[in-house]
Tab-separated table of C-alpha atoms in Angstrom:
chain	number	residue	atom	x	y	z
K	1	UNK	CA	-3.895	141.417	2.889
K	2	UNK	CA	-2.817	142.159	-0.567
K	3	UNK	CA	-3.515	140.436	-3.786
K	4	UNK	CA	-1.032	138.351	-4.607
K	5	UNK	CA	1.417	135.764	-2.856
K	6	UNK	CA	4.433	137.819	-3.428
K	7	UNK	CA	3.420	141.351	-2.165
K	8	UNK	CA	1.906	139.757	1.152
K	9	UNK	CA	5.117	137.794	1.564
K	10	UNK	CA	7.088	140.496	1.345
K	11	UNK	CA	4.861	143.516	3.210
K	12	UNK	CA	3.454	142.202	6.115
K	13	UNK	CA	5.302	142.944	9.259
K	14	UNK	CA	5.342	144.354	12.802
K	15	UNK	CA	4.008	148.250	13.365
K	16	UNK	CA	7.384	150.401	12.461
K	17	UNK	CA	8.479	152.129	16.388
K	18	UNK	CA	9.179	155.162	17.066
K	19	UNK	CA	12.566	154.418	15.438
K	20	UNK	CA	11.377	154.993	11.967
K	21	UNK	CA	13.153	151.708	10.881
K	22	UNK	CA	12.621	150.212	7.459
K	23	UNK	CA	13.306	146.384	8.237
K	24	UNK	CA	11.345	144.821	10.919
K	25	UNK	CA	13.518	144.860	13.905
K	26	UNK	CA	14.789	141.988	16.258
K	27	UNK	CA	12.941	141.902	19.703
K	28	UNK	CA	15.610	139.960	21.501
K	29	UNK	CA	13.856	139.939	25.153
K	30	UNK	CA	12.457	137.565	27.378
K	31	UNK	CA	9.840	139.731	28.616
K	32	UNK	CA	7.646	142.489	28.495
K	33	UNK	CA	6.396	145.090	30.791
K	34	UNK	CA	2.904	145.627	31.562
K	35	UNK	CA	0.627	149.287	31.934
K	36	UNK	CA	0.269	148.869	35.114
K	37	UNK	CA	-1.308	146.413	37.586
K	38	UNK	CA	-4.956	146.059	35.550
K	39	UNK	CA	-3.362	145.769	32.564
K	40	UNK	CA	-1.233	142.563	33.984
K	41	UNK	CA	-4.364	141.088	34.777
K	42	UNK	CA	-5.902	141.463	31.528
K	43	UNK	CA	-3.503	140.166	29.302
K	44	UNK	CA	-3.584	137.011	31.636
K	45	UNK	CA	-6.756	136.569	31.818
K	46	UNK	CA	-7.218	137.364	27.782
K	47	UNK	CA	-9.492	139.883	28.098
K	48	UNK	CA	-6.605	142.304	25.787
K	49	UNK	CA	-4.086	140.640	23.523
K	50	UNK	CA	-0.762	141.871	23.564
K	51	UNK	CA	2.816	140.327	24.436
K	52	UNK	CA	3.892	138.680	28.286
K	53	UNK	CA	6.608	136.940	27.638
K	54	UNK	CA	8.364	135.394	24.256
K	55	UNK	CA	7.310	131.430	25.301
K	56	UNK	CA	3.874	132.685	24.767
K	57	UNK	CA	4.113	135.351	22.124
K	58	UNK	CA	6.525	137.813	20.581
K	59	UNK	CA	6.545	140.610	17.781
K	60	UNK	CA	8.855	138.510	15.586
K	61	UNK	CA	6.940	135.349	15.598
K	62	UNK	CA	3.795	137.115	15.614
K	63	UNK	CA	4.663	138.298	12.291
K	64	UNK	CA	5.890	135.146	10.941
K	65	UNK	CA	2.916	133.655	12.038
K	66	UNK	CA	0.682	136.393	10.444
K	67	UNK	CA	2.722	136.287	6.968
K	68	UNK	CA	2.461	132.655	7.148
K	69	UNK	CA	-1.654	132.829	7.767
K	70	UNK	CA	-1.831	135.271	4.708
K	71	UNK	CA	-0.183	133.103	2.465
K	72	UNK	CA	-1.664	129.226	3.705
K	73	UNK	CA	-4.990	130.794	3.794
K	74	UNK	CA	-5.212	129.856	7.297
K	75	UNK	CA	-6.943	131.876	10.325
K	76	UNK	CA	-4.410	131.362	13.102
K	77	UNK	CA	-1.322	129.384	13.597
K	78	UNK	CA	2.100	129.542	16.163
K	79	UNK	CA	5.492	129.142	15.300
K	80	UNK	CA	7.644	126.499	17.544
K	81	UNK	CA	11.414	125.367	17.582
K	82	UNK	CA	11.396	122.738	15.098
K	83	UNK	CA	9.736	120.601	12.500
K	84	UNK	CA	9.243	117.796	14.751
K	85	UNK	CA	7.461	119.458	17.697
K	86	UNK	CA	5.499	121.140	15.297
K	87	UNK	CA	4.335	117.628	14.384
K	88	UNK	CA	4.591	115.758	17.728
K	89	UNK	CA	2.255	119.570	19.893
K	90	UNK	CA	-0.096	119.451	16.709
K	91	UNK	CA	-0.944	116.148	17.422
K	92	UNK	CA	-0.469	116.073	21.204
K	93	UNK	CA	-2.558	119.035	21.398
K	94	UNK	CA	-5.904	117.603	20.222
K	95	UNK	CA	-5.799	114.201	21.733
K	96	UNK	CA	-6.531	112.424	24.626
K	97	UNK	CA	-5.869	108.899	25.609
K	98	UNK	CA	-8.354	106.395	23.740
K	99	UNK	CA	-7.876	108.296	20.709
K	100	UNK	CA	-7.072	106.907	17.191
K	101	UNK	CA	-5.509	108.155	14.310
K	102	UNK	CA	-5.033	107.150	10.925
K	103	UNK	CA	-1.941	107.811	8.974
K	104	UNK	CA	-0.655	107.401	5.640
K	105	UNK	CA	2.038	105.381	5.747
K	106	UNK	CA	4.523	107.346	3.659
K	107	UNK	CA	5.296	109.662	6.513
K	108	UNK	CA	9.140	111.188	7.723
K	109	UNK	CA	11.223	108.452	10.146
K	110	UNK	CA	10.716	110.241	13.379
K	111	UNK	CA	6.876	110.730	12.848
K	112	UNK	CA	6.364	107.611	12.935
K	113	UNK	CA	8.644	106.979	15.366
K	114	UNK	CA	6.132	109.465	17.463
K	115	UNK	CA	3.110	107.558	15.823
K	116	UNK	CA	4.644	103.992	16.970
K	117	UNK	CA	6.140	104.060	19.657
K	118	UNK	CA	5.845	107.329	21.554
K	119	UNK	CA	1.701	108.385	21.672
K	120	UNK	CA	0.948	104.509	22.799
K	121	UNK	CA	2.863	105.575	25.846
K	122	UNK	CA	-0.436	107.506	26.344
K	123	UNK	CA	-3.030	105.177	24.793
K	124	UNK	CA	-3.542	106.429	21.686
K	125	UNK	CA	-3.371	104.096	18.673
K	126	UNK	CA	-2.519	104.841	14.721
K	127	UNK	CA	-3.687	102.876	12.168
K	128	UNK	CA	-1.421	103.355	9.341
K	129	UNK	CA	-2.717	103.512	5.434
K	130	UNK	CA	-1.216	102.872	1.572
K	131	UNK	CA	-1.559	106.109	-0.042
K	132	UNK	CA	-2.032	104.542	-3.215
K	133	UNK	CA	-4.733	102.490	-1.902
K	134	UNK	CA	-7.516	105.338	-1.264
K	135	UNK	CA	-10.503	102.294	-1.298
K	136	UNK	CA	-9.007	100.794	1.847
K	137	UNK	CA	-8.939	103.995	3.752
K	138	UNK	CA	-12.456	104.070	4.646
K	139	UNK	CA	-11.837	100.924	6.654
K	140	UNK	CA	-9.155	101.985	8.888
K	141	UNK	CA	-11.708	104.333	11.066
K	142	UNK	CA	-12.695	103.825	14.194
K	143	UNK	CA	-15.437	105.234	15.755
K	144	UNK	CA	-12.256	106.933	18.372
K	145	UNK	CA	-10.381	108.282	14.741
K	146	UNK	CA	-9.945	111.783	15.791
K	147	UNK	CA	-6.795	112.703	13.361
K	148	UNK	CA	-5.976	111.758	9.751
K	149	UNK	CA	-2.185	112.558	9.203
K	150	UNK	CA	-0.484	112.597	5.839
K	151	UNK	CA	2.486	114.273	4.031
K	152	UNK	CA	1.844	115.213	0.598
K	153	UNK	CA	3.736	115.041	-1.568
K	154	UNK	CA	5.143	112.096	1.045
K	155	UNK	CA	9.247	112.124	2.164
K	156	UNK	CA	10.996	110.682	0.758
K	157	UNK	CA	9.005	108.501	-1.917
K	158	UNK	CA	7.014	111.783	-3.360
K	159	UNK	CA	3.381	109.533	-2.830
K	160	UNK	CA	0.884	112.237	-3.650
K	161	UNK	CA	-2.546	112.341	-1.534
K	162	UNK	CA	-5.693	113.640	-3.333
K	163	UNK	CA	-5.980	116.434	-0.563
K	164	UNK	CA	-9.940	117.224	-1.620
K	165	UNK	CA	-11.140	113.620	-1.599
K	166	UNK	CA	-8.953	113.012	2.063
K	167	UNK	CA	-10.519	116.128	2.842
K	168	UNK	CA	-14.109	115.290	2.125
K	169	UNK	CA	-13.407	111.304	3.914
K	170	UNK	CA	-12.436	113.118	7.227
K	171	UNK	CA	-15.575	115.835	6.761
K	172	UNK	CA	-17.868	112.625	6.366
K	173	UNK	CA	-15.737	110.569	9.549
K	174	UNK	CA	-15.805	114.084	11.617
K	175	UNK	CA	-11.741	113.355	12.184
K	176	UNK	CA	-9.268	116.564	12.045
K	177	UNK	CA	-6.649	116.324	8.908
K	178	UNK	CA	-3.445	117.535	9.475
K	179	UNK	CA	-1.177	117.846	6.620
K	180	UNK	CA	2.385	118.355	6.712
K	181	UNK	CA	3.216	120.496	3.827
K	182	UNK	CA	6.827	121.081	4.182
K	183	UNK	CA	8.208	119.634	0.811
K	184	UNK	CA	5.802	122.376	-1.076
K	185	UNK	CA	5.480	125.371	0.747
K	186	UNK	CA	2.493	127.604	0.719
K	187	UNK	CA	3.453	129.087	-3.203
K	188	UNK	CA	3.245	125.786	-4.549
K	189	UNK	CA	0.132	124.044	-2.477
K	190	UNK	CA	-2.169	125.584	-0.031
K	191	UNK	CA	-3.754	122.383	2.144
K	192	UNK	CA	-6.394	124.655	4.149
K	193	UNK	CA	-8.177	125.864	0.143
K	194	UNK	CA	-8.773	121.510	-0.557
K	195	UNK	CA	-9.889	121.550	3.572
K	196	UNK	CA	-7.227	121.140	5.406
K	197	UNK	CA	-8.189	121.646	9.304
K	198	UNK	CA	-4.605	121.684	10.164
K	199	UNK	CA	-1.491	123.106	8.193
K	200	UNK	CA	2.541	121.993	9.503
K	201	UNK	CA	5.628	123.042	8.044
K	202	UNK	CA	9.231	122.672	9.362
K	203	UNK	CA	10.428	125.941	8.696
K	204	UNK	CA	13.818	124.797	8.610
K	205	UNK	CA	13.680	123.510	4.565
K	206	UNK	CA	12.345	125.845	2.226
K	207	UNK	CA	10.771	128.764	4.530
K	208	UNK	CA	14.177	129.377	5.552
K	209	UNK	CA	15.694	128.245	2.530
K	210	UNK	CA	19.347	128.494	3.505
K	211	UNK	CA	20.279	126.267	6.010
K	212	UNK	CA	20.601	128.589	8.991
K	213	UNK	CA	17.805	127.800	11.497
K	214	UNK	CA	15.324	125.057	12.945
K	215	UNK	CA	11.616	126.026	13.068
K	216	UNK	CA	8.190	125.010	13.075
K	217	UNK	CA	4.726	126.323	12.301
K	218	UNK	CA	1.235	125.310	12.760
K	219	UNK	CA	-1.749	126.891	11.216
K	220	UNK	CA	-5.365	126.233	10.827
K	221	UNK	CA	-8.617	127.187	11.949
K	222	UNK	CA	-8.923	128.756	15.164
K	223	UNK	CA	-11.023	125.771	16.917
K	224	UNK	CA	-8.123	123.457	16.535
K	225	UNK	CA	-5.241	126.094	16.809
K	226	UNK	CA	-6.604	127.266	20.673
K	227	UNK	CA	-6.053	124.049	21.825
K	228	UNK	CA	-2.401	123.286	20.496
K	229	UNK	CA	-1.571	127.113	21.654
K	230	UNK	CA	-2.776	125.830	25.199
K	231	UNK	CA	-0.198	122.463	24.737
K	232	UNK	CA	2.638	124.737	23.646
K	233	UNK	CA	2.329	127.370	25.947
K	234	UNK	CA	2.501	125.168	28.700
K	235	UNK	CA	5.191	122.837	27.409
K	236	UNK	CA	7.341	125.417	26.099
K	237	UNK	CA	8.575	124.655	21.992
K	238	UNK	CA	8.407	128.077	21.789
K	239	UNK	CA	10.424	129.421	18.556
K	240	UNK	CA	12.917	132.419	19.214
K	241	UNK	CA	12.564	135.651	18.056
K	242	UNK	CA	15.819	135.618	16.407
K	243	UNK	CA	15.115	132.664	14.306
K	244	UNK	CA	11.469	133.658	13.669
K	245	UNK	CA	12.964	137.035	12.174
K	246	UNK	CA	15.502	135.119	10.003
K	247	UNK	CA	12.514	133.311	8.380
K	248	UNK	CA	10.365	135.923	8.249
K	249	UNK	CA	12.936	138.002	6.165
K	250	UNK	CA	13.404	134.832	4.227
K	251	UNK	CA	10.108	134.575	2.930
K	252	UNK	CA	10.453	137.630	1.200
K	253	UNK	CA	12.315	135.534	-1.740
K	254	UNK	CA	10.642	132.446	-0.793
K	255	UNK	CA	8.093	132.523	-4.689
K	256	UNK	CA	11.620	133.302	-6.804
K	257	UNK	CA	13.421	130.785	-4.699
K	258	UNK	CA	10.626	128.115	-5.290
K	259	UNK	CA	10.136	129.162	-8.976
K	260	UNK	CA	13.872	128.332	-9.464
K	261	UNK	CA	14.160	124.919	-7.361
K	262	UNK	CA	10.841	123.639	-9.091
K	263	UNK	CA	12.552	124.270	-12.796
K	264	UNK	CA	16.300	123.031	-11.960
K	265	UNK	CA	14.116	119.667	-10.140
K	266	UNK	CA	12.352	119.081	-13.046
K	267	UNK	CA	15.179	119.294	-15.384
K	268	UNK	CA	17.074	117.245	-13.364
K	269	UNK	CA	14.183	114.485	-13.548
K	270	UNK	CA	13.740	114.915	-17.100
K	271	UNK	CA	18.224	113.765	-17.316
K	272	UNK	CA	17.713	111.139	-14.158
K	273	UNK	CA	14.516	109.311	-16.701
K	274	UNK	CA	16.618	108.904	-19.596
K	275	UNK	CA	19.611	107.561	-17.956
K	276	UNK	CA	20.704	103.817	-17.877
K	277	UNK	CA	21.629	103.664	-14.399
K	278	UNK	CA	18.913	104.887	-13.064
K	279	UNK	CA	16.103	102.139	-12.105
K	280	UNK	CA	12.738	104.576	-11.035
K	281	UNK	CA	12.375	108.325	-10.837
K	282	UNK	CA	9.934	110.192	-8.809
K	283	UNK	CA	9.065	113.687	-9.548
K	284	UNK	CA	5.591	114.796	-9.630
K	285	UNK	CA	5.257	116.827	-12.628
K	286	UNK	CA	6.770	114.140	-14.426
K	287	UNK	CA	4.187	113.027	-16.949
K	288	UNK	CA	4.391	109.125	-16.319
K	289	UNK	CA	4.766	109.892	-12.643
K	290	UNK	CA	1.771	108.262	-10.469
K	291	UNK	CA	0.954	111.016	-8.722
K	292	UNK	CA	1.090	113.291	-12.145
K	293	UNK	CA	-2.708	113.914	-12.661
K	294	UNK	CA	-3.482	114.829	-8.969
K	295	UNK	CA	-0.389	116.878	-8.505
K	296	UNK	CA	-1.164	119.016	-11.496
K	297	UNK	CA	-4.773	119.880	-9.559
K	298	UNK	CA	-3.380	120.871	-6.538
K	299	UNK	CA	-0.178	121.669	-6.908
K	300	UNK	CA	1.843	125.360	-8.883
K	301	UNK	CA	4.663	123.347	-9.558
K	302	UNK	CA	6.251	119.933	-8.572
K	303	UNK	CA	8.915	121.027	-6.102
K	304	UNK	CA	12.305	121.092	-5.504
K	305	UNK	CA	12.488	117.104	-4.247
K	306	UNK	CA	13.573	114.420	-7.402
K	307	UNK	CA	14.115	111.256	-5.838
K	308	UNK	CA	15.440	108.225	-7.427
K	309	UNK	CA	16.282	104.610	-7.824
K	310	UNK	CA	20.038	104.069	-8.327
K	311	UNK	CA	20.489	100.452	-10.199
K	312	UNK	CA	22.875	98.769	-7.973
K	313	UNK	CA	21.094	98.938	-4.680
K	314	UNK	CA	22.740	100.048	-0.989
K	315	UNK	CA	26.445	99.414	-2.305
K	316	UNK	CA	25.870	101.754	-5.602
K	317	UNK	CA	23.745	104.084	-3.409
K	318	UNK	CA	26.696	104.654	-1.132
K	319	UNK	CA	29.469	104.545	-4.430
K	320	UNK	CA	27.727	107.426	-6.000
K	321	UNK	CA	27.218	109.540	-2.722
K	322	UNK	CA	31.356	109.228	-2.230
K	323	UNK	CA	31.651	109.794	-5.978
K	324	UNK	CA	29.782	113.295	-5.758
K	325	UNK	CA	32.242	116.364	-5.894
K	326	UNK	CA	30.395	119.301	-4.316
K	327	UNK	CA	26.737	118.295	-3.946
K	328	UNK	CA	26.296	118.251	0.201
K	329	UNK	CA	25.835	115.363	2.348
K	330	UNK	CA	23.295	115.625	4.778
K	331	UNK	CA	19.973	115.351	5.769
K	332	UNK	CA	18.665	118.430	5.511
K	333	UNK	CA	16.818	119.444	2.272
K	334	UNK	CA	15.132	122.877	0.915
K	335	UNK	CA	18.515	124.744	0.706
K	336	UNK	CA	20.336	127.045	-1.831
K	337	UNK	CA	22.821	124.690	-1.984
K	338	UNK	CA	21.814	121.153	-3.602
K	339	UNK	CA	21.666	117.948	-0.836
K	340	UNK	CA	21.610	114.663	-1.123
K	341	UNK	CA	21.108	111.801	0.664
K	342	UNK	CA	20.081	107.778	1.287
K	343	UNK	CA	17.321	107.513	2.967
K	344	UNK	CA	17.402	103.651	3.959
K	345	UNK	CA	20.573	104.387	5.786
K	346	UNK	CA	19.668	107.785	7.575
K	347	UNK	CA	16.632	109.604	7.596
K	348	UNK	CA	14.397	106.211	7.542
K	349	UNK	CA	17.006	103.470	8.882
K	350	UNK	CA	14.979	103.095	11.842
K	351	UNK	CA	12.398	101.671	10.129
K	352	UNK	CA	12.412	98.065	9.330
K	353	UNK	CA	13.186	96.984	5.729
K	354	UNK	CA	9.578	95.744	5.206
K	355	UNK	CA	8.371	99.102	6.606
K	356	UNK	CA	10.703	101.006	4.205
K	357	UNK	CA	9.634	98.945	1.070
K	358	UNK	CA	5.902	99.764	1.677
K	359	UNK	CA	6.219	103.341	1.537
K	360	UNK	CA	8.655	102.828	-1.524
K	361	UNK	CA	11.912	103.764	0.075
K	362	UNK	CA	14.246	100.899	-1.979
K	363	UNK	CA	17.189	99.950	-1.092
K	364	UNK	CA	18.744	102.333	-4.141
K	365	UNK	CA	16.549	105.171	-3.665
K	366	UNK	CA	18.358	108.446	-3.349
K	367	UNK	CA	16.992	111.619	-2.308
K	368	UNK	CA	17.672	115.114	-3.882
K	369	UNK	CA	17.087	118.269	-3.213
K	370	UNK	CA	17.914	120.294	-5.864
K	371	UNK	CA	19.370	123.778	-5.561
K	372	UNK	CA	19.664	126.959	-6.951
K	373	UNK	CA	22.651	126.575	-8.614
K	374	UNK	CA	22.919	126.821	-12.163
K	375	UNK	CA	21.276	123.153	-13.979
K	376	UNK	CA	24.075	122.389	-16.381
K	377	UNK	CA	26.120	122.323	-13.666
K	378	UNK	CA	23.976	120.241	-11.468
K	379	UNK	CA	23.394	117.559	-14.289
K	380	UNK	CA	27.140	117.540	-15.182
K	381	UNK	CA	27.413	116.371	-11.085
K	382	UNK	CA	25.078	113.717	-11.140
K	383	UNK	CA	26.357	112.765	-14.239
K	384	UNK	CA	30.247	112.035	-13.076
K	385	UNK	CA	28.765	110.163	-10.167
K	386	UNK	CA	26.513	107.932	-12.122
K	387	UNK	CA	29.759	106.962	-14.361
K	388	UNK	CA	31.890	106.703	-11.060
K	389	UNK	CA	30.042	104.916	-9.176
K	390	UNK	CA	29.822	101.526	-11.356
């Protein structure tokens, strides 16, 4: 609608009422009352858009959803009640049984947990890929491929995927790519402008930004959107209004709030490479990083993820998560407030060690998402842990 990210962000929301209020206001009902009998009729049989009943639409997520359009660069999209059945009515949406998909194998625990173990239930198959092995890719279609999948940059390991040459592979193999762009958010990497057919985020990290709700949203192009809308309106992950408000309103900060975690992560990154207890660091705008040259072409800024490789293993991993002071525990990221956490042993334990190892999650690796509180004070943190936890 407007120029740039920030104004759009900001500016677009519901009609103002008769009310004459300034702030979008929360439409806390179940329901909504129809014209009269034709009218009913209409909006059911989607001849006139307009609102039935908040599993199918509602003014606050419609506005999320039209913000978040605006600023993916995406022509439709619907908000649902968490990351994962973002991921799991995205993909269940546009399948069928005898389908194939092919992932990248750097993907969140309990995607692949759908991937492996839950879609099979239905006969469809996933073929999973090495992101840094792009010349074996071409191999893992089938002529049934209908989805590629990928994360980029990839949780927690920070893999990067080239998202114009995946793009272009899955144009040439006529499969639908979905990208899960959570770890970015739309002000640091739009998906949809390399050709991404498919855009996820869960809501809950940095949309919201402050740890207060669990949300979803899927955008893309119309063609693949109608029949996910059909999937969720029928099975029901349908986001409340009060939570699609809270994110709504939270996207107003959500560039500033971005522009802050990107510069405290890469500062952190910068201490974390120097130090002699550290064995790896991952960061992508890290010069020496492997994803470095690609990141830089698609990406504003390298995010508020830094994840590392503690020297030491499981038993130093855990030593400096009991040394840290005020740094949270859990496994939530894209927060105010900096988190932390070990992978192996939470977010990814239920993959096997040989799984974990090929998407680079080490024993050691630790997983940080840094805040927005002030950097000296963040470094001064993982500083006393390093020395306390030898």
């Amino acid at each position: 609608m407007f120029e740039h990210f920030e104004t759009d962000a900001i500016r677009i929301q519901t009609k103002r009422t008769g009310e004459k209020e300034h702030s979008t206001p929360l439409f806390l009902t179940s329901s909504f009352v129809f014209d009269d009998a034709e009218h009913a009729r209409a909006l059911f049989a989607e001849e006139v858009t307009g609102n039935q009943y908040t599993r199918f639409s509602n003014p606050n997520t419609t506005e999320l959803i039209d913000k978040m359009c605006s600023l993916e660069h995406t022509e439709d999209g619907l908000a649902t009640a968490s990351g994962m059945s973002a991921v799991f009515t995205s993909v269940f949406g546009l399948v069928k049984s005898g389908d194939h998909i092919v992932s990248a194998r750097a993907i969140f625990g309990s995607t692949h947990q759908i991937f492996a173990n839950i879609l099979p239930r239905f006969g469809v198959t996933t073929t999973y890929v090495d992101i840094n092995k792009p010349e074996l890719w071409e191999e893992a279609f089938q002529e049934n491929t209908k989805i590629v999948y990928i994360e980029t940059p990839s949780n927690p390991g920070l893999d990067i995927v080239d998202l114009a040459w995946v793009s272009a592979l899955c144009k040439k193999k006529k499969a639908i790519l979905i990208v899960d762009n959570c770890f970015c958010s739309p002000y640091i990497q739009r998906p949809a402008d390399f050709g991404a057919d498919i855009v996820i985020h869960s809501a809950t990290k940095y949309l919201d930004g402050q740890g207060r709700v669990i949300a979803g949203i899927i955008l893309g192009k119309k063609e693949f959107i109608q029949p996910i809308r059909y999937m969720a309106r029928n099975t029901g992950p349908s986001l409340s209004p009060m939570n699609a408000w809270i994110i709504s309103k939270s996207l107003e900060t959500l560039a500033v709030r971005m522009d802050r975690h990107s510069e405290n992560a890469m500062k952190l990154a910068e201490f974390l490479e120097q130090s002699q207890d550290v064995e790896l660091v991952r960061y992508p705008f890290l010069p020496n990083d492997p994803g470095y040259a690609i990141a830089k072409k698609q990406m504003k800024s390298g995010g508020g993820i830094v994840s590392f490789v503690i020297k030491g293993g499981v038993d130093r991993a855990r030593k400096f998560l009991d040394a840290l002071k005020w740094f949270s525990l859990t496994a939530n990221l894209g927060d105010t407030r900096t988190t932390v956490t070990h992978p192996t042993s939470t977010t990814h334990s239920k993959l096997t060690e040989a799984e974990r190892v090929a998407v680079g999650i080490l024993p050691g690796l630790i997983r940080v998402s840094v805040g927005l509180e002030h950097i000296d004070d963040i470094i001064v943190e993982v500083k006393q842990a390093l020395s306390n936890s030898k």
